[in-house]
């Protein structure tokens, strides 16, 4: 899951990035309306956490841009403006949820899970391919009931391949899935993650193969 965080309080943004990152979520953080609009254009995020009181205006002004590009992406407004009229304004503007500050991280995570479950096209609870299983809700991979023990970027790469299994996934698409805006990507970094993921799948007997397609990307399919 890749999250767009639009928040101009540095300490809160850092805390949220840490908390979400510990749960294998990739967080892209921007601090202004202008940066938020640019990030929305990238169209790579599965959810948006949106502050209202930004330095260059009300965060609600971004909602029409978000809805115009990805109507179903969940948006949770995070703000100190927690009066009833403020909440009604935010929900009527198109937000999926409205969480006044200060809030507990665990409550935010619960609300995030709830809005993701209500998405128009929720992922199935489990994906099974032979002995391999992927639990979408808990974001865990196993083979014959044994956890694969994947590192965060390996897990992100696997998710990107599973969502498009049987199809070639372009390198650029996988890089957008695995890396955040602020990450410096080495030329062979993705190949290293894929190589480790491929080895773990093979060693566990997953009966899944990742094929490199020269000049294009990678293909995940059952082994023959």
Coordinates of C-alpha atoms in Angstrom, one line a residue:
X1 CA 0.0 0.0 0.0
X2 CA 1.4 3.4 -1.0
X3 CA 0.0 6.4 1.0
X4 CA 0.1 10.1 0.1
X5 CA 0.4 12.2 3.2
X6 CA -0.3 15.9 2.7
X7 CA 0.6 17.5 6.1
X8 CA 2.6 20.6 7.0
X9 CA 3.5 19.8 10.6
X10 CA 6.9 18.2 10.3
X11 CA 6.8 16.3 13.6
X12 CA 3.4 14.8 12.9
X13 CA 4.4 13.9 9.4
X14 CA 7.6 12.1 10.7
X15 CA 5.6 10.2 13.3
X16 CA 3.0 9.1 10.7
X17 CA 5.7 8.0 8.2
X18 CA 7.4 6.0 10.9
X19 CA 4.2 4.3 12.2
X20 CA 2.9 3.5 8.7
X21 CA 6.3 2.4 7.5
X22 CA 6.5 -0.1 10.4
X23 CA 3.3 -1.6 8.9
X24 CA 4.9 -2.1 5.5
X25 CA 3.2 1.0 4.0
X26 CA 5.2 3.3 1.7
X27 CA 4.4 6.9 2.5
X28 CA 5.1 9.9 0.2
X29 CA 5.0 13.2 2.2
X30 CA 4.3 16.6 0.8
X31 CA 3.5 19.8 2.8
X32 CA 1.5 22.1 0.5
X33 CA -1.5 22.3 -1.8
X34 CA 0.8 22.8 -4.8
X35 CA 3.0 19.7 -4.0
X36 CA -0.1 17.7 -3.3
X37 CA -1.6 18.5 -6.7
X38 CA 1.7 17.4 -8.3
X39 CA 1.7 14.1 -6.3
X40 CA -1.9 13.4 -7.2
X41 CA -1.0 13.6 -10.9
X42 CA 1.4 10.7 -10.4
X43 CA -1.7 8.5 -9.8
X44 CA 0.2 5.8 -7.8
X45 CA -1.4 6.1 -4.3
X46 CA -3.9 3.7 -2.7
X47 CA -5.1 6.2 -0.1
X48 CA -4.6 9.9 0.9
X49 CA -4.2 11.4 4.3
X50 CA -5.0 15.1 4.0
X51 CA -4.5 18.0 6.4
X52 CA -6.8 21.1 6.0
X53 CA -4.7 23.9 7.4
X54 CA -1.9 24.0 4.9
X55 CA 0.4 27.0 4.4
X56 CA -1.0 27.8 1.0
X57 CA -4.7 27.0 1.7
X58 CA -7.4 24.6 2.8
X59 CA -6.6 21.0 1.9
X60 CA -10.2 20.4 0.9
X61 CA -9.4 22.3 -2.3
X62 CA -7.5 19.2 -3.4
X63 CA -10.5 16.9 -3.2
X64 CA -11.9 17.8 -6.7
X65 CA -8.5 17.1 -8.2
X66 CA -8.3 13.7 -6.4
X67 CA -11.8 12.7 -7.4
X68 CA -11.3 13.8 -11.0
X69 CA -8.3 11.4 -11.4
X70 CA -9.2 8.5 -9.1
X71 CA -12.8 8.6 -7.9
X72 CA -12.5 5.6 -5.6
X73 CA -9.2 6.4 -3.7
X74 CA -10.0 6.7 0.0
X75 CA -9.3 10.2 1.5
X76 CA -9.1 10.7 5.3
X77 CA -9.0 14.4 6.4
X78 CA -6.7 15.0 9.4
X79 CA -7.2 18.4 11.0
X80 CA -7.4 20.5 14.1
X81 CA -10.7 21.8 12.8
X82 CA -13.0 19.3 14.5
X83 CA -16.3 21.1 15.0
X84 CA -19.4 19.5 13.6
X85 CA -19.8 22.1 10.8
X86 CA -16.1 21.4 9.8
X87 CA -16.7 17.7 9.7
X88 CA -19.8 18.1 7.6
X89 CA -18.0 20.4 5.2
X90 CA -15.2 17.9 4.7
X91 CA -17.4 14.9 4.2
X92 CA -19.7 16.8 1.8
X93 CA -16.6 17.9 -0.1
X94 CA -15.8 14.3 -0.9
X95 CA -13.7 13.0 2.0
X96 CA -14.3 9.4 3.1
X97 CA -13.5 10.1 6.8
X98 CA -12.6 13.0 9.0
X99 CA -10.3 12.6 12.0
X100 CA -9.7 15.6 14.3
X101 CA -6.3 16.2 15.9
X102 CA -4.9 15.1 18.2
X103 CA -5.6 11.4 17.4
X104 CA -4.2 8.1 18.3
X105 CA -2.1 6.3 15.6
X106 CA -4.1 3.1 16.2
X107 CA -7.4 4.9 15.5
X108 CA -6.0 6.3 12.3
X109 CA -4.9 2.8 11.2
X110 CA -8.3 1.4 12.1
X111 CA -10.0 4.1 10.0
X112 CA -7.6 3.6 7.2
X113 CA -8.4 -0.1 7.1
X114 CA -12.1 0.7 7.2
X115 CA -12.1 3.1 4.2
X116 CA -9.9 0.6 2.3
X117 CA -12.5 -2.1 2.9
X118 CA -15.1 0.2 1.5
X119 CA -13.2 0.9 -1.8
X120 CA -15.1 0.1 -5.0
X121 CA -12.8 -2.7 -6.0
X122 CA -11.5 -4.3 -2.8
X123 CA -8.9 -7.0 -3.2
X124 CA -10.0 -10.6 -2.4
X125 CA -9.1 -11.6 1.1
X126 CA -6.7 -14.4 -0.1
X127 CA -5.0 -15.2 -3.3
X128 CA -3.9 -18.8 -3.7
X129 CA -1.7 -20.2 -6.4
X130 CA -0.8 -23.8 -5.7
X131 CA 0.9 -23.9 -2.3
X132 CA 1.4 -20.2 -2.3
X133 CA -1.1 -17.9 -0.5
X134 CA -1.2 -14.1 -0.1
X135 CA -3.3 -12.5 2.7
X136 CA -4.3 -9.1 1.3
X137 CA -5.7 -7.8 4.6
X138 CA -2.6 -8.7 6.7
X139 CA -0.2 -8.3 3.8
X140 CA 1.6 -11.5 4.3
X141 CA 2.9 -14.3 2.0
X142 CA 3.2 -17.9 2.9
X143 CA 3.9 -21.3 1.2
X144 CA 2.1 -24.3 2.6
X145 CA 1.3 -22.3 5.7
X146 CA 4.9 -21.1 6.3
X147 CA 5.7 -17.4 6.2
X148 CA 8.1 -16.3 3.5
X149 CA 9.6 -13.6 5.8
X150 CA 9.9 -10.9 3.1
X151 CA 11.6 -7.6 3.6
X152 CA 9.4 -4.5 3.0
X153 CA 10.5 -3.7 -0.5
X154 CA 10.4 -7.4 -1.5
X155 CA 6.8 -7.5 -0.2
X156 CA 5.9 -4.3 -2.2
X157 CA 7.4 -5.8 -5.3
X158 CA 5.5 -9.1 -4.8
X159 CA 2.2 -7.2 -4.4
X160 CA 2.9 -5.3 -7.6
X161 CA 3.5 -8.5 -9.5
X162 CA 0.5 -10.3 -7.9
X163 CA -1.9 -7.6 -8.8
X164 CA -0.9 -8.1 -12.4
X165 CA -0.1 -11.9 -12.4
X166 CA 0.2 -13.4 -15.9
X167 CA 1.0 -10.0 -17.3
X168 CA 4.3 -8.2 -17.9
X169 CA 4.8 -5.4 -15.3
X170 CA 6.9 -2.6 -16.6
X171 CA 10.0 -1.6 -14.6
X172 CA 8.7 1.9 -14.1
X173 CA 5.4 0.6 -12.6
X174 CA 7.3 -1.6 -10.2
X175 CA 9.6 1.2 -9.2
X176 CA 6.7 3.4 -8.5
X177 CA 5.2 0.6 -6.3
X178 CA 8.4 -0.1 -4.4
X179 CA 10.0 3.4 -3.9
X180 CA 8.8 6.7 -2.6
X181 CA 9.2 10.1 -4.1
X182 CA 12.2 10.8 -1.8
X183 CA 14.0 7.6 -2.4
X184 CA 17.2 7.6 -4.5
X185 CA 16.9 4.6 -6.8
X186 CA 20.2 2.9 -7.9
X187 CA 20.2 1.5 -11.4
X188 CA 20.2 -2.1 -10.2
X189 CA 18.2 -1.7 -7.0
X190 CA 14.9 -3.2 -8.3
X191 CA 16.8 -6.1 -9.8
X192 CA 18.4 -6.9 -6.5
X193 CA 15.0 -7.0 -4.7
X194 CA 13.5 -9.1 -7.4
X195 CA 16.5 -11.5 -7.3
X196 CA 16.1 -12.0 -3.5
X197 CA 12.3 -12.4 -3.9
X198 CA 12.8 -15.0 -6.6
X199 CA 15.2 -16.9 -4.5
X200 CA 12.9 -16.9 -1.5
X201 CA 10.0 -18.2 -3.6
X202 CA 12.1 -20.9 -5.0
X203 CA 13.6 -22.0 -1.7
X204 CA 10.1 -22.2 -0.1
X205 CA 8.7 -24.3 -3.0
X206 CA 6.2 -21.7 -3.9
X207 CA 6.0 -23.0 -7.5
X208 CA 6.0 -19.4 -8.8
X209 CA 8.5 -18.0 -11.2
X210 CA 9.5 -14.4 -11.9
X211 CA 10.7 -13.9 -15.4
X212 CA 12.6 -10.9 -16.6
X213 CA 11.4 -9.5 -19.9
X214 CA 14.4 -7.7 -21.5
X215 CA 13.9 -4.0 -21.8
X216 CA 10.4 -4.1 -20.4
X217 CA 10.0 -5.5 -16.9
X218 CA 9.0 -8.7 -15.0
X219 CA 6.3 -11.4 -15.3
X220 CA 5.1 -13.5 -12.4
X221 CA 3.4 -16.9 -13.3
X222 CA 3.1 -20.4 -12.0
X223 CA 6.0 -22.7 -12.6
X224 CA 5.6 -25.4 -15.1

